[in-house]
């Protein structure tokens, strides 16, 4: 492939909205083409659980060995997975784990993507908590780890680190919707648009789901300029759009269903189509939307950052605290209990900021978000 220089005239002649194009040019890729698993590990055969292939252990990556070990020892039922790295998140990991253990009866696997976070996680390991070693800080782990676990026969619930457990165990809600809808993938949505949100999603352990998750990883690896969340939704034939039409045939796409975004599984109103309406006693999780989703690729959080700046001092302390500092800044005993989060004044105040008087319905037929632009600044084939 010959390297060519792309001229400005070529850019401005493309049929793409300039505001979208310049946004993409700020960061043309969202990962560094690295992953802590080998490709063959993503396609891990179910027979690993039978012990017939333990001779392969010497060739496993450390990350894969951690996932397999957890799959074998975790309690029966749904296993939860999250990814953590960096001081801003690492400092809250202990309370995140404590709250999870208090609210749910499930097991939790934490992919720790730097050495410091792994040390913190290891200090909290116990029967229901596992820690995975990672050295590559990439959003690909969000789909690679569930792909391996479903391939090992474990139903998986992914939970972003900024999804807060308000009180009820989310597991029965995930399983109930999956069963009623006959769905193998269940994910969150948005209050006033058809935009999907995979801050929390359930993936049933079927061959179809496992292969589909591997395809998500492969697509994101080969298309690093696409939003991982939009890709996830687009490959489910959802309302999201990526730069190339969904390449999967219908029989390869798992059936999916969307959780209630109005009150049970809402997102913070950091975008104009989110927030919540209704009786807060019905809330299960609250997606804090901490504004780090685009940080994988160095993109600006835009409205998220502005919202955080506007409301950063709501905790009453001097200066401005990050939104995670508010949600994990209550008294220690709370995180070791299943107490309803709205009982805590600082948490109630933070969540009430996203409350709306009513839900707009006029935007539900609109396309979701901008269409990413496929573009390569460096190499263009002749």
mmCIF file of C-alpha atoms in Angstrom:
data_model
loop_
_atom_site.group_PDB
_atom_site.id
_atom_site.type_symbol
_atom_site.label_atom_id
_atom_site.label_comp_id
_atom_site.label_asym_id
_atom_site.label_seq_id
_atom_site.Cartn_x
_atom_site.Cartn_y
_atom_site.Cartn_z
ATOM 1 C CA UNK A 1 0.000 0.000 0.000
ATOM 2 C CA UNK A 2 1.462 3.333 -1.060
ATOM 3 C CA UNK A 3 1.346 6.237 1.394
ATOM 4 C CA UNK A 4 -0.313 9.378 0.094
ATOM 5 C CA UNK A 5 -1.054 12.827 1.481
ATOM 6 C CA UNK A 6 -4.725 13.685 1.732
ATOM 7 C CA UNK A 7 -5.413 17.190 0.490
ATOM 8 C CA UNK A 8 -7.795 19.683 2.082
ATOM 9 C CA UNK A 9 -9.787 19.822 -1.159
ATOM 10 C CA UNK A 10 -10.369 16.091 -0.898
ATOM 11 C CA UNK A 11 -11.651 16.509 2.648
ATOM 12 C CA UNK A 12 -14.091 19.299 1.911
ATOM 13 C CA UNK A 13 -15.462 17.508 -1.145
ATOM 14 C CA UNK A 14 -16.624 14.506 0.865
ATOM 15 C CA UNK A 15 -20.374 14.173 1.559
ATOM 16 C CA UNK A 16 -19.913 14.393 5.319
ATOM 17 C CA UNK A 17 -21.057 17.075 7.736
ATOM 18 C CA UNK A 18 -17.992 19.135 8.598
ATOM 19 C CA UNK A 19 -18.715 19.226 12.339
ATOM 20 C CA UNK A 20 -18.724 15.416 12.399
ATOM 21 C CA UNK A 21 -15.607 15.241 10.260
ATOM 22 C CA UNK A 22 -13.549 17.632 12.379
ATOM 23 C CA UNK A 23 -14.665 15.801 15.509
ATOM 24 C CA UNK A 24 -13.333 12.576 14.028
ATOM 25 C CA UNK A 25 -10.093 14.162 12.865
ATOM 26 C CA UNK A 26 -9.273 15.097 16.463
ATOM 27 C CA UNK A 27 -8.804 11.413 17.248
ATOM 28 C CA UNK A 28 -9.025 8.982 14.360
ATOM 29 C CA UNK A 29 -8.685 5.863 16.451
ATOM 30 C CA UNK A 30 -9.902 4.731 19.839
ATOM 31 C CA UNK A 31 -7.395 2.003 20.619
ATOM 32 C CA UNK A 32 -3.800 1.061 19.888
ATOM 33 C CA UNK A 33 -4.351 -2.315 18.199
ATOM 34 C CA UNK A 34 -3.326 -4.173 21.343
ATOM 35 C CA UNK A 35 -5.165 -6.742 23.441
ATOM 36 C CA UNK A 36 -4.107 -8.915 26.361
ATOM 37 C CA UNK A 37 -5.700 -12.033 24.809
ATOM 38 C CA UNK A 38 -4.680 -14.020 21.758
ATOM 39 C CA UNK A 39 -7.176 -14.487 18.961
ATOM 40 C CA UNK A 40 -7.460 -18.217 19.602
ATOM 41 C CA UNK A 41 -8.258 -17.472 23.245
ATOM 42 C CA UNK A 42 -11.279 -15.431 22.206
ATOM 43 C CA UNK A 43 -12.568 -18.547 20.488
ATOM 44 C CA UNK A 44 -11.931 -20.702 23.561
ATOM 45 C CA UNK A 45 -13.708 -24.042 23.120
ATOM 46 C CA UNK A 46 -16.298 -25.091 25.653
ATOM 47 C CA UNK A 47 -14.308 -28.293 26.181
ATOM 48 C CA UNK A 48 -11.899 -26.333 28.407
ATOM 49 C CA UNK A 49 -14.428 -26.763 31.202
ATOM 50 C CA UNK A 50 -14.154 -30.545 30.924
ATOM 51 C CA UNK A 51 -10.436 -30.515 31.640
ATOM 52 C CA UNK A 52 -9.571 -32.261 28.395
ATOM 53 C CA UNK A 53 -7.340 -29.462 27.166
ATOM 54 C CA UNK A 54 -5.453 -28.375 30.284
ATOM 55 C CA UNK A 55 -2.234 -29.376 28.545
ATOM 56 C CA UNK A 56 -2.536 -26.098 26.638
ATOM 57 C CA UNK A 57 -2.091 -24.087 29.836
ATOM 58 C CA UNK A 58 1.573 -23.310 29.223
ATOM 59 C CA UNK A 59 0.634 -21.349 26.097
ATOM 60 C CA UNK A 60 -2.084 -19.257 27.729
ATOM 61 C CA UNK A 61 -1.639 -15.565 28.349
ATOM 62 C CA UNK A 62 -1.799 -14.489 31.982
ATOM 63 C CA UNK A 63 -5.042 -12.633 31.287
ATOM 64 C CA UNK A 64 -6.714 -15.673 29.739
ATOM 65 C CA UNK A 65 -5.592 -17.916 32.613
ATOM 66 C CA UNK A 66 -7.178 -15.474 35.067
ATOM 67 C CA UNK A 67 -10.500 -15.541 33.167
ATOM 68 C CA UNK A 68 -10.542 -19.350 32.925
ATOM 69 C CA UNK A 69 -9.686 -19.721 36.610
ATOM 70 C CA UNK A 70 -12.522 -17.388 37.542
ATOM 71 C CA UNK A 71 -15.005 -19.166 35.255
ATOM 72 C CA UNK A 72 -14.235 -22.465 36.953
ATOM 73 C CA UNK A 73 -14.509 -21.269 40.550
ATOM 74 C CA UNK A 74 -17.233 -18.599 40.348
ATOM 75 C CA UNK A 75 -20.579 -19.360 41.934
ATOM 76 C CA UNK A 76 -23.339 -20.706 39.674
ATOM 77 C CA UNK A 77 -25.449 -18.106 37.905
ATOM 78 C CA UNK A 78 -24.688 -14.829 36.184
ATOM 79 C CA UNK A 79 -21.150 -13.454 36.554
ATOM 80 C CA UNK A 80 -20.553 -9.711 36.361
ATOM 81 C CA UNK A 81 -17.570 -8.143 34.620
ATOM 82 C CA UNK A 82 -16.073 -4.659 34.695
ATOM 83 C CA UNK A 83 -12.817 -2.977 33.707
ATOM 84 C CA UNK A 84 -10.856 -0.566 35.909
ATOM 85 C CA UNK A 85 -7.629 1.365 35.474
ATOM 86 C CA UNK A 86 -6.176 4.688 36.533
ATOM 87 C CA UNK A 87 -6.129 6.469 39.889
ATOM 88 C CA UNK A 88 -9.459 8.272 39.364
ATOM 89 C CA UNK A 89 -11.292 4.928 39.241
ATOM 90 C CA UNK A 90 -8.906 2.748 41.230
ATOM 91 C CA UNK A 91 -9.440 4.738 44.431
ATOM 92 C CA UNK A 92 -13.135 3.791 44.412
ATOM 93 C CA UNK A 93 -12.664 0.100 43.617
ATOM 94 C CA UNK A 94 -12.916 -1.092 47.215
ATOM 95 C CA UNK A 95 -16.280 0.576 47.739
ATOM 96 C CA UNK A 96 -17.511 -0.514 44.301
ATOM 97 C CA UNK A 97 -16.791 -4.142 45.220
ATOM 98 C CA UNK A 98 -18.293 -3.787 48.704
ATOM 99 C CA UNK A 99 -21.532 -2.334 47.294
ATOM 100 C CA UNK A 100 -21.713 -5.074 44.664
ATOM 101 C CA UNK A 101 -21.317 -7.821 47.260
ATOM 102 C CA UNK A 102 -23.945 -6.243 49.510
ATOM 103 C CA UNK A 103 -26.573 -5.714 46.805
ATOM 104 C CA UNK A 104 -26.167 -8.865 44.691
ATOM 105 C CA UNK A 105 -25.565 -12.550 45.282
ATOM 106 C CA UNK A 106 -23.498 -12.900 42.095
ATOM 107 C CA UNK A 107 -19.752 -13.091 41.417
ATOM 108 C CA UNK A 108 -17.719 -10.192 40.034
ATOM 109 C CA UNK A 109 -14.673 -10.308 37.756
ATOM 110 C CA UNK A 110 -12.560 -7.141 37.555
ATOM 111 C CA UNK A 111 -10.156 -6.720 34.651
ATOM 112 C CA UNK A 112 -7.465 -4.502 36.186
ATOM 113 C CA UNK A 113 -5.593 -2.801 33.369
ATOM 114 C CA UNK A 114 -2.595 -1.493 35.257
ATOM 115 C CA UNK A 115 -0.383 -2.910 37.995
ATOM 116 C CA UNK A 116 -1.561 -0.507 40.692
ATOM 117 C CA UNK A 117 -5.227 -1.328 40.103
ATOM 118 C CA UNK A 118 -4.436 -5.047 40.156
ATOM 119 C CA UNK A 119 -2.851 -4.662 43.588
ATOM 120 C CA UNK A 120 -5.959 -2.889 44.882
ATOM 121 C CA UNK A 121 -8.232 -5.530 43.360
ATOM 122 C CA UNK A 122 -6.158 -8.406 44.748
ATOM 123 C CA UNK A 123 -6.607 -6.966 48.237
ATOM 124 C CA UNK A 124 -10.370 -7.460 47.836
ATOM 125 C CA UNK A 125 -10.320 -10.924 46.237
ATOM 126 C CA UNK A 126 -12.538 -13.517 47.885
ATOM 127 C CA UNK A 127 -14.948 -16.291 46.921
ATOM 128 C CA UNK A 128 -17.176 -13.984 44.867
ATOM 129 C CA UNK A 129 -14.524 -11.597 43.492
ATOM 130 C CA UNK A 130 -11.875 -12.337 40.885
ATOM 131 C CA UNK A 131 -9.169 -10.128 39.403
ATOM 132 C CA UNK A 132 -7.783 -10.344 35.895
ATOM 133 C CA UNK A 133 -4.388 -9.096 34.849
ATOM 134 C CA UNK A 134 -4.267 -6.631 31.989
ATOM 135 C CA UNK A 135 -1.607 -4.303 30.638
ATOM 136 C CA UNK A 136 -3.464 -2.852 27.647
ATOM 137 C CA UNK A 137 -5.896 -0.036 28.395
ATOM 138 C CA UNK A 138 -8.381 -0.596 25.608
ATOM 139 C CA UNK A 139 -12.152 -0.660 25.314
ATOM 140 C CA UNK A 140 -11.785 -3.995 23.503
ATOM 141 C CA UNK A 141 -11.665 -5.681 26.917
ATOM 142 C CA UNK A 142 -15.318 -4.747 27.421
ATOM 143 C CA UNK A 143 -16.272 -7.287 24.759
ATOM 144 C CA UNK A 144 -13.309 -9.681 24.770
ATOM 145 C CA UNK A 145 -13.715 -10.742 28.400
ATOM 146 C CA UNK A 146 -17.468 -11.493 28.088
ATOM 147 C CA UNK A 147 -16.713 -13.314 24.813
ATOM 148 C CA UNK A 148 -14.331 -15.663 26.605
ATOM 149 C CA UNK A 149 -16.633 -16.196 29.584
ATOM 150 C CA UNK A 150 -19.669 -16.980 27.413
ATOM 151 C CA UNK A 151 -17.438 -19.364 25.461
ATOM 152 C CA UNK A 152 -16.703 -21.076 28.765
ATOM 153 C CA UNK A 153 -20.401 -21.515 29.450
ATOM 154 C CA UNK A 154 -20.980 -18.575 31.816
ATOM 155 C CA UNK A 155 -23.854 -16.123 31.473
ATOM 156 C CA UNK A 156 -22.353 -12.646 31.756
ATOM 157 C CA UNK A 157 -23.572 -9.234 32.886
ATOM 158 C CA UNK A 158 -21.261 -6.395 31.935
ATOM 159 C CA UNK A 159 -21.402 -3.350 34.231
ATOM 160 C CA UNK A 160 -19.513 -0.121 33.559
ATOM 161 C CA UNK A 161 -17.610 1.139 36.585
ATOM 162 C CA UNK A 162 -19.820 4.244 36.590
ATOM 163 C CA UNK A 163 -23.071 2.267 36.854
ATOM 164 C CA UNK A 164 -24.203 2.654 40.460
ATOM 165 C CA UNK A 165 -26.291 0.027 42.250
ATOM 166 C CA UNK A 166 -29.182 1.988 43.734
ATOM 167 C CA UNK A 167 -30.597 -0.817 45.865
ATOM 168 C CA UNK A 168 -32.283 -3.831 44.215
ATOM 169 C CA UNK A 169 -30.188 -6.639 42.747
ATOM 170 C CA UNK A 170 -30.266 -6.043 38.956
ATOM 171 C CA UNK A 171 -29.818 -9.741 38.133
ATOM 172 C CA UNK A 172 -33.506 -10.775 38.365
ATOM 173 C CA UNK A 173 -34.453 -7.840 36.122
ATOM 174 C CA UNK A 174 -31.909 -8.871 33.474
ATOM 175 C CA UNK A 175 -32.964 -12.507 33.508
ATOM 176 C CA UNK A 176 -36.686 -11.728 33.607
ATOM 177 C CA UNK A 177 -36.525 -9.520 30.518
ATOM 178 C CA UNK A 178 -34.302 -12.004 28.678
ATOM 179 C CA UNK A 179 -36.754 -14.823 29.398
ATOM 180 C CA UNK A 180 -39.906 -12.853 28.566
ATOM 181 C CA UNK A 181 -38.455 -11.455 25.331
ATOM 182 C CA UNK A 182 -36.711 -14.671 24.344
ATOM 183 C CA UNK A 183 -33.530 -12.583 24.092
ATOM 184 C CA UNK A 184 -29.895 -13.604 24.483
ATOM 185 C CA UNK A 185 -28.620 -10.014 24.722
ATOM 186 C CA UNK A 186 -30.238 -7.461 27.041
ATOM 187 C CA UNK A 187 -28.970 -3.887 27.293
ATOM 188 C CA UNK A 188 -29.957 -0.439 28.503
ATOM 189 C CA UNK A 189 -31.416 2.350 26.392
ATOM 190 C CA UNK A 190 -32.014 6.116 26.469
ATOM 191 C CA UNK A 191 -34.956 7.993 27.923
ATOM 192 C CA UNK A 192 -36.133 9.964 24.888
ATOM 193 C CA UNK A 193 -34.459 8.422 21.835
ATOM 194 C CA UNK A 194 -33.847 4.947 20.429
ATOM 195 C CA UNK A 195 -30.151 5.152 21.304
ATOM 196 C CA UNK A 196 -28.933 2.015 23.019
ATOM 197 C CA UNK A 197 -26.560 2.144 25.979
ATOM 198 C CA UNK A 198 -24.406 -0.823 26.904
ATOM 199 C CA UNK A 199 -23.212 0.556 30.232
ATOM 200 C CA UNK A 200 -24.959 -2.531 31.528
ATOM 201 C CA UNK A 201 -25.752 -5.533 29.357
ATOM 202 C CA UNK A 202 -26.524 -9.212 29.776
ATOM 203 C CA UNK A 203 -25.133 -11.894 27.438
ATOM 204 C CA UNK A 204 -26.405 -15.456 27.574
ATOM 205 C CA UNK A 205 -23.836 -18.250 27.167
ATOM 206 C CA UNK A 206 -24.736 -19.587 23.741
ATOM 207 C CA UNK A 207 -22.478 -20.346 20.792
ATOM 208 C CA UNK A 208 -24.235 -17.655 18.762
ATOM 209 C CA UNK A 209 -23.669 -14.983 21.433
ATOM 210 C CA UNK A 210 -20.034 -15.975 21.923
ATOM 211 C CA UNK A 211 -19.287 -15.794 18.215
ATOM 212 C CA UNK A 212 -21.179 -12.508 17.930
ATOM 213 C CA UNK A 213 -19.118 -10.954 20.747
ATOM 214 C CA UNK A 214 -15.928 -12.095 19.032
ATOM 215 C CA UNK A 215 -17.197 -10.396 15.883
ATOM 216 C CA UNK A 216 -17.731 -7.174 17.860
ATOM 217 C CA UNK A 217 -14.103 -7.347 19.016
ATOM 218 C CA UNK A 218 -12.864 -8.013 15.480
ATOM 219 C CA UNK A 219 -14.957 -5.176 14.043
ATOM 220 C CA UNK A 220 -13.731 -2.670 16.631
ATOM 221 C CA UNK A 221 -10.142 -3.809 16.159
ATOM 222 C CA UNK A 222 -10.345 -3.252 12.411
ATOM 223 C CA UNK A 223 -12.461 -0.068 12.648
ATOM 224 C CA UNK A 224 -10.853 1.891 15.494
ATOM 225 C CA UNK A 225 -12.585 5.151 14.544
ATOM 226 C CA UNK A 226 -16.066 3.803 15.382
ATOM 227 C CA UNK A 227 -17.711 4.251 18.780
ATOM 228 C CA UNK A 228 -17.750 0.883 20.508
ATOM 229 C CA UNK A 229 -21.261 1.460 21.867
ATOM 230 C CA UNK A 230 -22.665 2.441 18.466
ATOM 231 C CA UNK A 231 -20.935 -0.555 16.905
ATOM 232 C CA UNK A 232 -22.387 -2.868 19.552
ATOM 233 C CA UNK A 233 -25.894 -1.576 18.802
ATOM 234 C CA UNK A 234 -25.419 -1.499 15.023
ATOM 235 C CA UNK A 235 -24.264 -5.126 14.972
ATOM 236 C CA UNK A 236 -27.496 -6.008 16.771
ATOM 237 C CA UNK A 237 -29.334 -4.360 13.867
ATOM 238 C CA UNK A 238 -30.332 -1.609 16.255
ATOM 239 C CA UNK A 239 -31.041 2.060 15.626
ATOM 240 C CA UNK A 240 -27.380 3.044 15.660
ATOM 241 C CA UNK A 241 -25.397 3.444 12.452
ATOM 242 C CA UNK A 242 -21.729 2.767 11.743
ATOM 243 C CA UNK A 243 -19.886 3.661 8.577
ATOM 244 C CA UNK A 244 -20.573 0.353 6.822
ATOM 245 C CA UNK A 245 -23.860 -1.525 6.890
ATOM 246 C CA UNK A 246 -24.136 -4.424 9.322
ATOM 247 C CA UNK A 247 -22.173 -7.284 7.728
ATOM 248 C CA UNK A 248 -23.944 -10.031 9.669
ATOM 249 C CA UNK A 249 -26.777 -12.108 8.318
ATOM 250 C CA UNK A 250 -29.905 -12.286 10.446
ATOM 251 C CA UNK A 251 -29.234 -15.806 11.674
ATOM 252 C CA UNK A 252 -25.893 -14.668 13.138
ATOM 253 C CA UNK A 253 -27.392 -11.804 15.164
ATOM 254 C CA UNK A 254 -28.610 -12.677 18.676
ATOM 255 C CA UNK A 255 -32.087 -11.547 19.590
ATOM 256 C CA UNK A 256 -31.904 -8.538 21.903
ATOM 257 C CA UNK A 257 -34.174 -6.573 24.236
ATOM 258 C CA UNK A 258 -33.866 -3.168 25.897
ATOM 259 C CA UNK A 259 -34.211 -2.566 29.622
ATOM 260 C CA UNK A 260 -36.563 0.100 30.945
ATOM 261 C CA UNK A 261 -34.671 3.427 30.557
ATOM 262 C CA UNK A 262 -37.401 5.546 32.140
ATOM 263 C CA UNK A 263 -36.927 4.666 35.809
ATOM 264 C CA UNK A 264 -35.406 1.196 36.343
ATOM 265 C CA UNK A 265 -32.118 1.588 34.421
ATOM 266 C CA UNK A 266 -31.734 5.322 33.644
ATOM 267 C CA UNK A 267 -28.708 7.352 32.577
ATOM 268 C CA UNK A 268 -27.671 10.696 34.026
ATOM 269 C CA UNK A 269 -28.950 13.663 32.038
ATOM 270 C CA UNK A 270 -25.514 14.512 30.697
ATOM 271 C CA UNK A 271 -27.040 14.348 27.203
ATOM 272 C CA UNK A 272 -30.380 15.891 26.341
ATOM 273 C CA UNK A 273 -32.052 12.551 25.614
ATOM 274 C CA UNK A 274 -31.305 11.062 29.031
ATOM 275 C CA UNK A 275 -32.507 11.466 32.594
ATOM 276 C CA UNK A 276 -35.316 9.732 34.464
ATOM 277 C CA UNK A 277 -39.031 10.085 35.162
ATOM 278 C CA UNK A 278 -41.168 8.411 37.806
ATOM 279 C CA UNK A 279 -41.006 6.881 41.270
ATOM 280 C CA UNK A 280 -37.370 6.585 42.431
ATOM 281 C CA UNK A 281 -38.204 3.566 44.589
ATOM 282 C CA UNK A 282 -38.393 1.616 41.307
ATOM 283 C CA UNK A 283 -34.823 2.516 40.274
ATOM 284 C CA UNK A 284 -32.389 -0.414 40.033
ATOM 285 C CA UNK A 285 -29.179 1.169 38.702
ATOM 286 C CA UNK A 286 -28.133 4.704 37.871
ATOM 287 C CA UNK A 287 -25.617 5.209 35.069
ATOM 288 C CA UNK A 288 -23.517 8.092 36.364
ATOM 289 C CA UNK A 289 -22.099 8.803 32.890
ATOM 290 C CA UNK A 290 -18.765 9.875 34.358
ATOM 291 C CA UNK A 291 -17.596 11.257 31.036
ATOM 292 C CA UNK A 292 -14.725 8.844 30.480
ATOM 293 C CA UNK A 293 -16.260 6.740 27.704
ATOM 294 C CA UNK A 294 -14.472 8.657 24.956
ATOM 295 C CA UNK A 295 -11.277 8.968 26.975
ATOM 296 C CA UNK A 296 -10.115 5.619 25.537
ATOM 297 C CA UNK A 297 -9.332 7.523 22.350
ATOM 298 C CA UNK A 298 -8.645 10.989 23.753
ATOM 299 C CA UNK A 299 -11.978 12.437 22.624
ATOM 300 C CA UNK A 300 -13.582 15.318 24.473
ATOM 301 C CA UNK A 301 -16.617 14.423 26.541
ATOM 302 C CA UNK A 302 -18.385 17.582 25.328
ATOM 303 C CA UNK A 303 -21.740 17.907 27.030
ATOM 304 C CA UNK A 304 -20.739 15.417 29.710
ATOM 305 C CA UNK A 305 -17.804 17.558 30.782
ATOM 306 C CA UNK A 306 -19.894 20.716 30.774
ATOM 307 C CA UNK A 307 -22.553 19.020 32.899
ATOM 308 C CA UNK A 308 -19.941 17.828 35.379
ATOM 309 C CA UNK A 309 -18.403 21.285 35.576
ATOM 310 C CA UNK A 310 -21.819 22.810 36.238
ATOM 311 C CA UNK A 311 -22.740 20.340 38.976
ATOM 312 C CA UNK A 312 -19.301 19.377 40.280
ATOM 313 C CA UNK A 313 -19.688 21.248 43.566
ATOM 314 C CA UNK A 314 -23.038 19.784 44.556
ATOM 315 C CA UNK A 315 -21.454 17.777 47.369
ATOM 316 C CA UNK A 316 -20.981 20.957 49.386
ATOM 317 C CA UNK A 317 -17.238 20.617 49.893
ATOM 318 C CA UNK A 318 -14.814 23.307 48.824
ATOM 319 C CA UNK A 319 -13.612 23.125 45.260
ATOM 320 C CA UNK A 320 -14.986 20.774 42.634
ATOM 321 C CA UNK A 321 -15.165 16.996 43.029
ATOM 322 C CA UNK A 322 -15.581 14.494 40.236
ATOM 323 C CA UNK A 323 -18.978 12.864 40.026
ATOM 324 C CA UNK A 324 -17.551 9.490 41.091
ATOM 325 C CA UNK A 325 -16.164 11.120 44.219
ATOM 326 C CA UNK A 326 -19.727 12.103 45.093
ATOM 327 C CA UNK A 327 -21.210 8.659 44.562
ATOM 328 C CA UNK A 328 -18.414 6.938 46.457
ATOM 329 C CA UNK A 329 -17.980 9.630 49.106
ATOM 330 C CA UNK A 330 -20.722 8.620 51.560
ATOM 331 C CA UNK A 331 -20.017 7.018 54.933
ATOM 332 C CA UNK A 332 -18.251 3.658 54.685
ATOM 333 C CA UNK A 333 -21.026 1.481 56.236
ATOM 334 C CA UNK A 334 -23.413 2.380 53.394
ATOM 335 C CA UNK A 335 -21.280 0.537 50.805
ATOM 336 C CA UNK A 336 -21.369 -2.639 52.884
ATOM 337 C CA UNK A 337 -25.166 -2.594 52.910
ATOM 338 C CA UNK A 338 -28.014 -2.840 50.406
ATOM 339 C CA UNK A 339 -29.573 0.369 51.734
ATOM 340 C CA UNK A 340 -31.542 2.345 49.165
ATOM 341 C CA UNK A 341 -29.198 4.996 47.724
ATOM 342 C CA UNK A 342 -31.843 7.733 47.858
ATOM 343 C CA UNK A 343 -31.621 7.587 51.658
ATOM 344 C CA UNK A 344 -28.174 9.207 51.403
ATOM 345 C CA UNK A 345 -28.602 13.001 50.931
ATOM 346 C CA UNK A 346 -25.554 13.519 48.706
ATOM 347 C CA UNK A 347 -26.517 10.618 46.426
ATOM 348 C CA UNK A 348 -30.152 11.651 46.283
ATOM 349 C CA UNK A 349 -29.150 15.200 45.339
ATOM 350 C CA UNK A 350 -26.843 13.927 42.583
ATOM 351 C CA UNK A 351 -29.506 11.659 41.067
ATOM 352 C CA UNK A 352 -32.289 14.237 41.396
ATOM 353 C CA UNK A 353 -30.309 16.506 39.065
ATOM 354 C CA UNK A 354 -31.257 14.129 36.242
ATOM 355 C CA UNK A 355 -34.955 13.957 37.065
ATOM 356 C CA UNK A 356 -37.363 15.246 34.398
ATOM 357 C CA UNK A 357 -41.017 16.210 34.740
ATOM 358 C CA UNK A 358 -42.048 14.181 31.716
ATOM 359 C CA UNK A 359 -40.642 12.013 28.927
ATOM 360 C CA UNK A 360 -40.621 13.414 25.408
ATOM 361 C CA UNK A 361 -41.855 10.886 22.871
ATOM 362 C CA UNK A 362 -41.446 12.882 19.653
ATOM 363 C CA UNK A 363 -37.798 11.842 19.155
ATOM 364 C CA UNK A 364 -38.220 8.078 19.330
ATOM 365 C CA UNK A 365 -38.364 7.752 15.537
ATOM 366 C CA UNK A 366 -35.226 9.800 14.904
ATOM 367 C CA UNK A 367 -31.900 8.162 13.921
ATOM 368 C CA UNK A 368 -29.514 7.882 16.805
ATOM 369 C CA UNK A 369 -26.461 10.131 16.822
ATOM 370 C CA UNK A 370 -23.985 11.129 14.111
ATOM 371 C CA UNK A 371 -22.809 8.677 11.487
ATOM 372 C CA UNK A 372 -19.076 8.018 11.957
ATOM 373 C CA UNK A 373 -16.898 8.777 8.955
ATOM 374 C CA UNK A 374 -14.543 6.087 7.682
ATOM 375 C CA UNK A 375 -11.268 7.851 7.097
ATOM 376 C CA UNK A 376 -7.553 7.185 7.232
ATOM 377 C CA UNK A 377 -5.270 10.179 7.381
ATOM 378 C CA UNK A 378 -2.110 8.244 6.643
ATOM 379 C CA UNK A 379 -2.617 5.554 4.065
ATOM 380 C CA UNK A 380 -5.083 5.688 1.188
ATOM 381 C CA UNK A 381 -4.910 2.896 -1.401
ATOM 382 C CA UNK A 382 -4.660 4.037 -5.040
#
